[in-house]
Amino acid sequence: MILPIFLIFSLLTSTSNAAVQDFCVADLTGPDTPTGFVCKKPAAVTVDDFVFSGLGAGGNTSNIIKAAVTPAFADKFAGVNGLGISMARLDLAVGGVVPMHTHPGGSEVLIVVSGSICAGFISSDNKVYFKSLKKGDIMVFPRGLLHFQINAGGTSALAFVSFSSERPGLQILDFALFANDLPSEIIEKTTFLDDAQVKKLKGVLGGTG
Amino acid sequence: MILPIFLIFSLLTSTSNAAVQDFCVADLTGPDTPTGFVCKKPAAVTVDDFVFSGLGAGGNTSNIIKAAVTPAFADKFAGVNGLGISMARLDLAVGGVVPMHTHPGGSEVLIVVSGSICAGFISSDNKVYFKSLKKGDIMVFPRGLLHFQINAGGTSALAFVSFSSERPGLQILDFALFANDLPSEIIEKTTFLDDAQVKKLKGVLGGTG
Amino acid sequence: MILPIFLIFSLLTSTSNAAVQDFCVADLTGPDTPTGFVCKKPAAVTVDDFVFSGLGAGGNTSNIIKAAVTPAFADKFAGVNGLGISMARLDLAVGGVVPMHTHPGGSEVLIVVSGSICAGFISSDNKVYFKSLKKGDIMVFPRGLLHFQINAGGTSALAFVSFSSERPGLQILDFALFANDLPSEIIEKTTFLDDAQVKKLKGVLGGTG
Amino acid sequence: MILPIFLIFSLLTSTSNAAVQDFCVADLTGPDTPTGFVCKKPAAVTVDDFVFSGLGAGGNTSNIIKAAVTPAFADKFAGVNGLGISMARLDLAVGGVVPMHTHPGGSEVLIVVSGSICAGFISSDNKVYFKSLKKGDIMVFPRGLLHFQINAGGTSALAFVSFSSERPGLQILDFALFANDLPSEIIEKTTFLDDAQVKKLKGVLGGTG
Amino acid sequence: MILPIFLIFSLLTSTSNAAVQDFCVADLTGPDTPTGFVCKKPAAVTVDDFVFSGLGAGGNTSNIIKAAVTPAFADKFAGVNGLGISMARLDLAVGGVVPMHTHPGGSEVLIVVSGSICAGFISSDNKVYFKSLKKGDIMVFPRGLLHFQINAGGTSALAFVSFSSERPGLQILDFALFANDLPSEIIEKTTFLDDAQVKKLKGVLGGTG
Amino acid sequence: MILPIFLIFSLLTSTSNAAVQDFCVADLTGPDTPTGFVCKKPAAVTVDDFVFSGLGAGGNTSNIIKAAVTPAFADKFAGVNGLGISMARLDLAVGGVVPMHTHPGGSEVLIVVSGSICAGFISSDNKVYFKSLKKGDIMVFPRGLLHFQINAGGTSALAFVSFSSERPGLQILDFALFANDLPSEIIEKTTFLDDAQVKKLKGVLGGTG
């Protein structure tokens, strides 16, 4: 059975690039929209748009939190634009901590690849869900809720996290409160924190006001 | 405990504006998309994009319906673009009426701030749900259904309405039928209205045909 | 032109309640689902399911924050279930504050009905957007971001807020951190707060650990 | 190459019915939810759940509108539940009319299979889009907008319509206004129609009040 | 009752084109986004954007599969852009076959207009659902699942299919496997097909490698 | 500043479990819905609902494909229900292959934790995107497209994959075609495969017909 190619391909004539939209690789030079970046022209897309090597090495954990978060969101990993998924790498040196934070735009699943991590989140009705995770354990953190990760062992820990959004956002509580020019008086009124505490952390994190 | 700032901030390097998308303030000079206007550059966004003062004063109710609807949709209130919410102000003089209409793109919640309003909607199976609302009452009108509001008291009434869309649309029945060039014959065939009635309202509302 | 009723109605035979779904009034006795409560039987639905009077009076502001938030979410206001919208009333006595909080499930629009309110939010890249709002001003707070409201005047203030979800959630920062059994050590590690500060607020808010 | 079956199938062990959700055939005996009926147990699903023969014959057009609409929504065609698509059949005898109506829950595409149909819709800004369609033409009616279809030829016409929802709803203008107990006074105030016109149509369509 | 036009129209002042978004006709010259093409300027939209005549005639079935698929997706039928619906025409000569394929982006409903079609799909748990459909029968194929259509009678068959997406995509199994440069070795390893079979079909379909 | 607890807590009275919906842990004993399982009662939810240890050990790769896929979808990992995310573990012995397959319900991101994997997908317009991935590389596979993974090195490989759905589905091409009772004649007509090839694989995979 030999199929005449020229005939078969007439079937496909109408299936141009514009007719389908399997993906929408981010074109960072174009405008942004409420649902993601505009798309790179299909003809310019290559397999490298769908592969990202930036999570192969850990971030620098020689900092005060002894931790590093390396994201692969749509601005770095253009292929996930519009697909509702992204990743990040989490390196925790001994004593390392990913401070209390939220992702306003997506839920997160974490898998421990090495070491041990104490992870938890707090729900809207103020219940705390936390547990010490060992290698191979996974934990889900529902969208928008405060959560944290702490190295719970005597060795460095490595985890990968995935998000239900290609740009989930990351609001780190201390940076949101103390690393900008939000007046101390407003912070104190809205958090009940003492003035000395607020000013101390503003000093540390570079905030003013 | 003094945190070395220069180290902490290395954590944030990868969290550029493009990596997150907390909001997408409408850039009305750019193209529109199926899910909203393209976004203003983050660096140009200010708090004024998220604040709108246009609902502070009522619209002019010296018209035949003795009512005014003042919207704060994404074209006026750029900060709501992509966020799935918007508002409008409703002023009803004594005897005022917001005529039968639909919002094709969203559900509506109304709160009576002063006066008394008789509001109602009609479901797909032709049941009528209407009630006289007093100050502080709220009522929801499900997406796409015909509904109306009438001043039910002896004083002017004020209400604010919110929508589950930043551009819910507004199709006022009489304007849709009588304020354009839809031929009278088609209107009559599709509404069962008498020719005289159609022509009378076309005359009043500026329709032709 | 007299239309024979018995014939016209044959057109409608197939449009039963099950064929359409204009709304899905919450049946709180049934199971919950990822997208809302199961629906009350259509035959049992009345206009009162779509009207709520619980925002007519302010909550008690004789408390430490001199403020009260009175929600009309789907559990109280069954008619909004599945419609992607809900409301709440905000009463702020002189000096009143709605502490720093997030709504994990929706964006919020606030309208000042009386008095003056200083409101603001913090974005994922730690910029602060805040402004003093006067009567009639509206402000939008994008989904999931930390925000606050403070009475900015010498009289009590009243505002109504609407959400792009029928159950937007409410995570008040201080309650999430200090009003449960999250161990002080974990709080301190993940927030950089001093031990004395944490224990003081745990004491005040009833937290343990 | 002979694959040992017993080994290959171990790969599939974890892919139970509950692990996937290709479809959710409507179980009309269970509760309804904001996103569709609960699902029939997978083991009870057969090919007949995905096939519907009810559009094979036209509805009775011996009525005043000389037209019949036969829907295949999720309540009749259980297989489309949750899939965001459904269909209906449209029979128009000579002179037949599908009166002005909306589908609150979905957009519609119509294809003319025989005869000729004048179809149109009105947008939120009151522009009219209508055209005479011949056999093979398709037309789209955006969600929630008033639209109509009229037999434009000297023979009966047949069309099939598809919707972007498995339960798009159907609100026929005249039935919504005149086939229930909405008081004439309210109708007149909110539609500008004359009292005589309202009462005449209420009489015809079985309305009261 | 004569309504002063100039007053009534003041009500509409704020309802500009930008305030509503009933539709978003595709502007194929502009950028694509994750949710569809950017919109044509409203002023340039005409009824012809919502009407498409390209399904009036069948495609050429003088090919090896004796079948033709003629799509009306958003690139051809600009009016459906963003509306979540589209159509295609299916012509099957005697012996005609639409080969095994998937639509990654949407569910499909098929209606048989003439002839008889054997249609089926395979679920994730490898169950087969297929049936011989006669004129007037409709069948739904859930999103993303392998399915096929075969002329089951002695005459040509005609069907129209609708999709729950304006660009559902179309991945024809044989073309995906054999009509490109995917190395034979990879195909054989991932499909268990024999080398001779793979090379034969690559030859027929123009594949290399 | 000592806050009177009894007063503060009055603020929270109205924030019951039903008022918020941070998550919806799957109750597998209840009905399924188009958007996920019904929710476990909030009072019965514990941290263990959000943690899953089933990916800690690899599946058995002593099978013909020398590979094992171990999923953590909503039926096993109840906490992800409704959150739009899930995971799976991928073990590839030397020579191991995850055969050509699709996930009808979600996009996938893969991260190589050890070893080397050749992974690829085919788009709707039949282009092939494949690459050899080393430890730390991530690759995204857009929703619904055929894709595969092959151990590309001389040691076993381990990868974790995440999905943009809590129940993405898994349709393995060979099992869909050959592991059921789909008649050989239909397979041959719709895939162009030779009868001998079809029967050989049906034999291997346990198919009939």
mmCIF file with all atom_site columns, C-alpha atoms in Angstrom, chain A residues 56-131:
data_model
loop_
_atom_site.group_PDB
_atom_site.id
_atom_site.type_symbol
_atom_site.label_atom_id
_atom_site.label_alt_id
_atom_site.label_comp_id
_atom_site.label_asym_id
_atom_site.label_entity_id
_atom_site.label_seq_id
_atom_site.pdbx_PDB_ins_code
_atom_site.Cartn_x
_atom_site.Cartn_y
_atom_site.Cartn_z
_atom_site.occupancy
_atom_site.B_iso_or_equiv
_atom_site.pdbx_formal_charge
_atom_site.auth_seq_id
_atom_site.auth_comp_id
_atom_site.auth_asym_id
_atom_site.auth_atom_id
_atom_site.pdbx_PDB_model_num
ATOM 1  C CA . GLY A 1 56  ? 21.250 22.195 37.352 1.00 0.00 ? 56  GLY A CA 1
ATOM 2  C CA . ALA A 1 57  ? 23.335 24.078 39.885 1.00 0.00 ? 57  ALA A CA 1
ATOM 3  C CA . GLY A 1 58  ? 22.227 25.372 43.244 1.00 0.00 ? 58  GLY A CA 1
ATOM 4  C CA . GLY A 1 59  ? 22.079 29.037 44.094 1.00 0.00 ? 59  GLY A CA 1
ATOM 5  C CA . ASN A 1 60  ? 24.523 30.573 46.524 1.00 0.00 ? 60  ASN A CA 1
ATOM 6  C CA . THR A 1 61  ? 23.549 29.675 50.095 1.00 0.00 ? 61  THR A CA 1
ATOM 7  C CA . SER A 1 62  ? 26.289 31.753 51.700 1.00 0.00 ? 62  SER A CA 1
ATOM 8  C CA . ASN A 1 63  ? 23.747 34.248 52.882 1.00 0.00 ? 63  ASN A CA 1
ATOM 9  C CA . ILE A 1 64  ? 21.940 34.935 56.084 1.00 0.00 ? 64  ILE A CA 1
ATOM 10 C CA . ILE A 1 65  ? 19.129 32.499 55.381 1.00 0.00 ? 65  ILE A CA 1
ATOM 11 C CA . LYS A 1 66  ? 21.595 29.847 54.214 1.00 0.00 ? 66  LYS A CA 1
ATOM 12 C CA . ALA A 1 67  ? 19.225 29.089 51.383 1.00 0.00 ? 67  ALA A CA 1
ATOM 13 C CA . ALA A 1 68  ? 18.687 29.862 47.734 1.00 0.00 ? 68  ALA A CA 1
ATOM 14 C CA . VAL A 1 69  ? 15.612 29.750 45.547 1.00 0.00 ? 69  VAL A CA 1
ATOM 15 C CA . THR A 1 70  ? 16.284 29.464 41.803 1.00 0.00 ? 70  THR A CA 1
ATOM 16 C CA . PRO A 1 71  ? 13.098 29.903 39.769 1.00 0.00 ? 71  PRO A CA 1
ATOM 17 C CA . ALA A 1 72  ? 12.284 28.673 36.267 1.00 0.00 ? 72  ALA A CA 1
ATOM 18 C CA . PHE A 1 73  ? 9.261  30.868 35.608 1.00 0.00 ? 73  PHE A CA 1
ATOM 19 C CA . ALA A 1 74  ? 8.056  32.051 32.201 1.00 0.00 ? 74  ALA A CA 1
ATOM 20 C CA . ASP A 1 75  ? 10.513 34.951 32.032 1.00 0.00 ? 75  ASP A CA 1
ATOM 21 C CA . LYS A 1 76  ? 13.449 32.511 32.187 1.00 0.00 ? 76  LYS A CA 1
ATOM 22 C CA . PHE A 1 77  ? 11.827 29.378 30.828 1.00 0.00 ? 77  PHE A CA 1
ATOM 23 C CA . ALA A 1 78  ? 9.855  30.744 27.897 1.00 0.00 ? 78  ALA A CA 1
ATOM 24 C CA . GLY A 1 79  ? 8.270  27.448 26.924 1.00 0.00 ? 79  GLY A CA 1
ATOM 25 C CA . VAL A 1 80  ? 5.969  27.307 29.953 1.00 0.00 ? 80  VAL A CA 1
ATOM 26 C CA . ASN A 1 81  ? 4.236  30.582 29.058 1.00 0.00 ? 81  ASN A CA 1
ATOM 27 C CA . GLY A 1 82  ? 0.482  29.975 29.000 1.00 0.00 ? 82  GLY A CA 1
ATOM 28 C CA . LEU A 1 83  ? 0.786  26.337 30.079 1.00 0.00 ? 83  LEU A CA 1
ATOM 29 C CA . GLY A 1 84  ? -0.018 26.798 33.758 1.00 0.00 ? 84  GLY A CA 1
ATOM 30 C CA . ILE A 1 85  ? 3.085  25.183 35.183 1.00 0.00 ? 85  ILE A CA 1
ATOM 31 C CA . SER A 1 86  ? 6.622  26.133 36.256 1.00 0.00 ? 86  SER A CA 1
ATOM 32 C CA . MET A 1 87  ? 9.386  25.017 38.615 1.00 0.00 ? 87  MET A CA 1
ATOM 33 C CA . ALA A 1 88  ? 12.036 26.228 41.030 1.00 0.00 ? 88  ALA A CA 1
ATOM 34 C CA . ARG A 1 89  ? 15.039 24.741 42.790 1.00 0.00 ? 89  ARG A CA 1
ATOM 35 C CA . LEU A 1 90  ? 15.463 25.014 46.514 1.00 0.00 ? 90  LEU A CA 1
ATOM 36 C CA . ASP A 1 91  ? 18.881 24.712 48.159 1.00 0.00 ? 91  ASP A CA 1
ATOM 37 C CA . LEU A 1 92  ? 19.068 24.694 51.931 1.00 0.00 ? 92  LEU A CA 1
ATOM 38 C CA . ALA A 1 93  ? 22.470 24.602 53.619 1.00 0.00 ? 93  ALA A CA 1
ATOM 39 C CA . VAL A 1 94  ? 22.635 23.298 57.170 1.00 0.00 ? 94  VAL A CA 1
ATOM 40 C CA . GLY A 1 95  ? 20.436 25.650 59.179 1.00 0.00 ? 95  GLY A CA 1
ATOM 41 C CA . GLY A 1 96  ? 18.946 27.040 55.981 1.00 0.00 ? 96  GLY A CA 1
ATOM 42 C CA . VAL A 1 97  ? 15.466 28.539 55.882 1.00 0.00 ? 97  VAL A CA 1
ATOM 43 C CA . VAL A 1 98  ? 13.083 29.673 53.176 1.00 0.00 ? 98  VAL A CA 1
ATOM 44 C CA . PRO A 1 99  ? 11.301 32.390 55.140 1.00 0.00 ? 99  PRO A CA 1
ATOM 45 C CA . MET A 1 100 ? 7.518  32.668 55.488 1.00 0.00 ? 100 MET A CA 1
ATOM 46 C CA . HIS A 1 101 ? 6.069  33.545 52.076 1.00 0.00 ? 101 HIS A CA 1
ATOM 47 C CA . THR A 1 102 ? 3.143  33.143 49.702 1.00 0.00 ? 102 THR A CA 1
ATOM 48 C CA . HIS A 1 103 ? 2.663  32.569 45.990 1.00 0.00 ? 103 HIS A CA 1
ATOM 49 C CA . PRO A 1 104 ? -0.337 34.721 45.088 1.00 0.00 ? 104 PRO A CA 1
ATOM 50 C CA . GLY A 1 105 ? -0.735 33.032 41.716 1.00 0.00 ? 105 GLY A CA 1
ATOM 51 C CA . GLY A 1 106 ? -0.495 29.305 42.240 1.00 0.00 ? 106 GLY A CA 1
ATOM 52 C CA . SER A 1 107 ? -0.329 26.168 44.364 1.00 0.00 ? 107 SER A CA 1
ATOM 53 C CA . GLU A 1 108 ? 3.019  24.472 44.927 1.00 0.00 ? 108 GLU A CA 1
ATOM 54 C CA . VAL A 1 109 ? 4.200  20.876 45.204 1.00 0.00 ? 109 VAL A CA 1
ATOM 55 C CA . LEU A 1 110 ? 7.636  20.198 46.741 1.00 0.00 ? 110 LEU A CA 1
ATOM 56 C CA . ILE A 1 111 ? 9.712  17.045 46.449 1.00 0.00 ? 111 ILE A CA 1
ATOM 57 C CA . VAL A 1 112 ? 12.703 16.409 48.705 1.00 0.00 ? 112 VAL A CA 1
ATOM 58 C CA . VAL A 1 113 ? 15.604 15.114 46.633 1.00 0.00 ? 113 VAL A CA 1
ATOM 59 C CA . SER A 1 114 ? 18.195 15.037 49.385 1.00 0.00 ? 114 SER A CA 1
ATOM 60 C CA . GLY A 1 115 ? 18.328 15.868 53.061 1.00 0.00 ? 115 GLY A CA 1
ATOM 61 C CA . SER A 1 116 ? 15.356 16.519 55.279 1.00 0.00 ? 116 SER A CA 1
ATOM 62 C CA . ILE A 1 117 ? 13.033 19.511 55.321 1.00 0.00 ? 117 ILE A CA 1
ATOM 63 C CA . CYS A 1 118 ? 10.475 20.735 57.825 1.00 0.00 ? 118 CYS A CA 1
ATOM 64 C CA . ALA A 1 119 ? 7.752  22.353 55.751 1.00 0.00 ? 119 ALA A CA 1
ATOM 65 C CA . GLY A 1 120 ? 4.396  23.807 56.633 1.00 0.00 ? 120 GLY A CA 1
ATOM 66 C CA . PHE A 1 121 ? 1.573  26.150 55.753 1.00 0.00 ? 121 PHE A CA 1
ATOM 67 C CA . ILE A 1 122 ? -1.153 28.012 57.612 1.00 0.00 ? 122 ILE A CA 1
ATOM 68 C CA . SER A 1 123 ? -4.746 27.966 56.418 1.00 0.00 ? 123 SER A CA 1
ATOM 69 C CA . SER A 1 124 ? -7.246 30.834 56.356 1.00 0.00 ? 124 SER A CA 1
ATOM 70 C CA . ASP A 1 125 ? -8.743 29.626 59.607 1.00 0.00 ? 125 ASP A CA 1
ATOM 71 C CA . ASN A 1 126 ? -5.278 29.784 61.204 1.00 0.00 ? 126 ASN A CA 1
ATOM 72 C CA . LYS A 1 127 ? -4.619 26.092 61.500 1.00 0.00 ? 127 LYS A CA 1
ATOM 73 C CA . VAL A 1 128 ? -1.015 25.018 61.035 1.00 0.00 ? 128 VAL A CA 1
ATOM 74 C CA . TYR A 1 129 ? -0.101 22.047 58.851 1.00 0.00 ? 129 TYR A CA 1
ATOM 75 C CA . PHE A 1 130 ? 3.571  21.165 59.113 1.00 0.00 ? 130 PHE A CA 1
ATOM 76 C CA . LYS A 1 131 ? 5.707  18.050 58.974 1.00 0.00 ? 131 LYS A CA 1
#
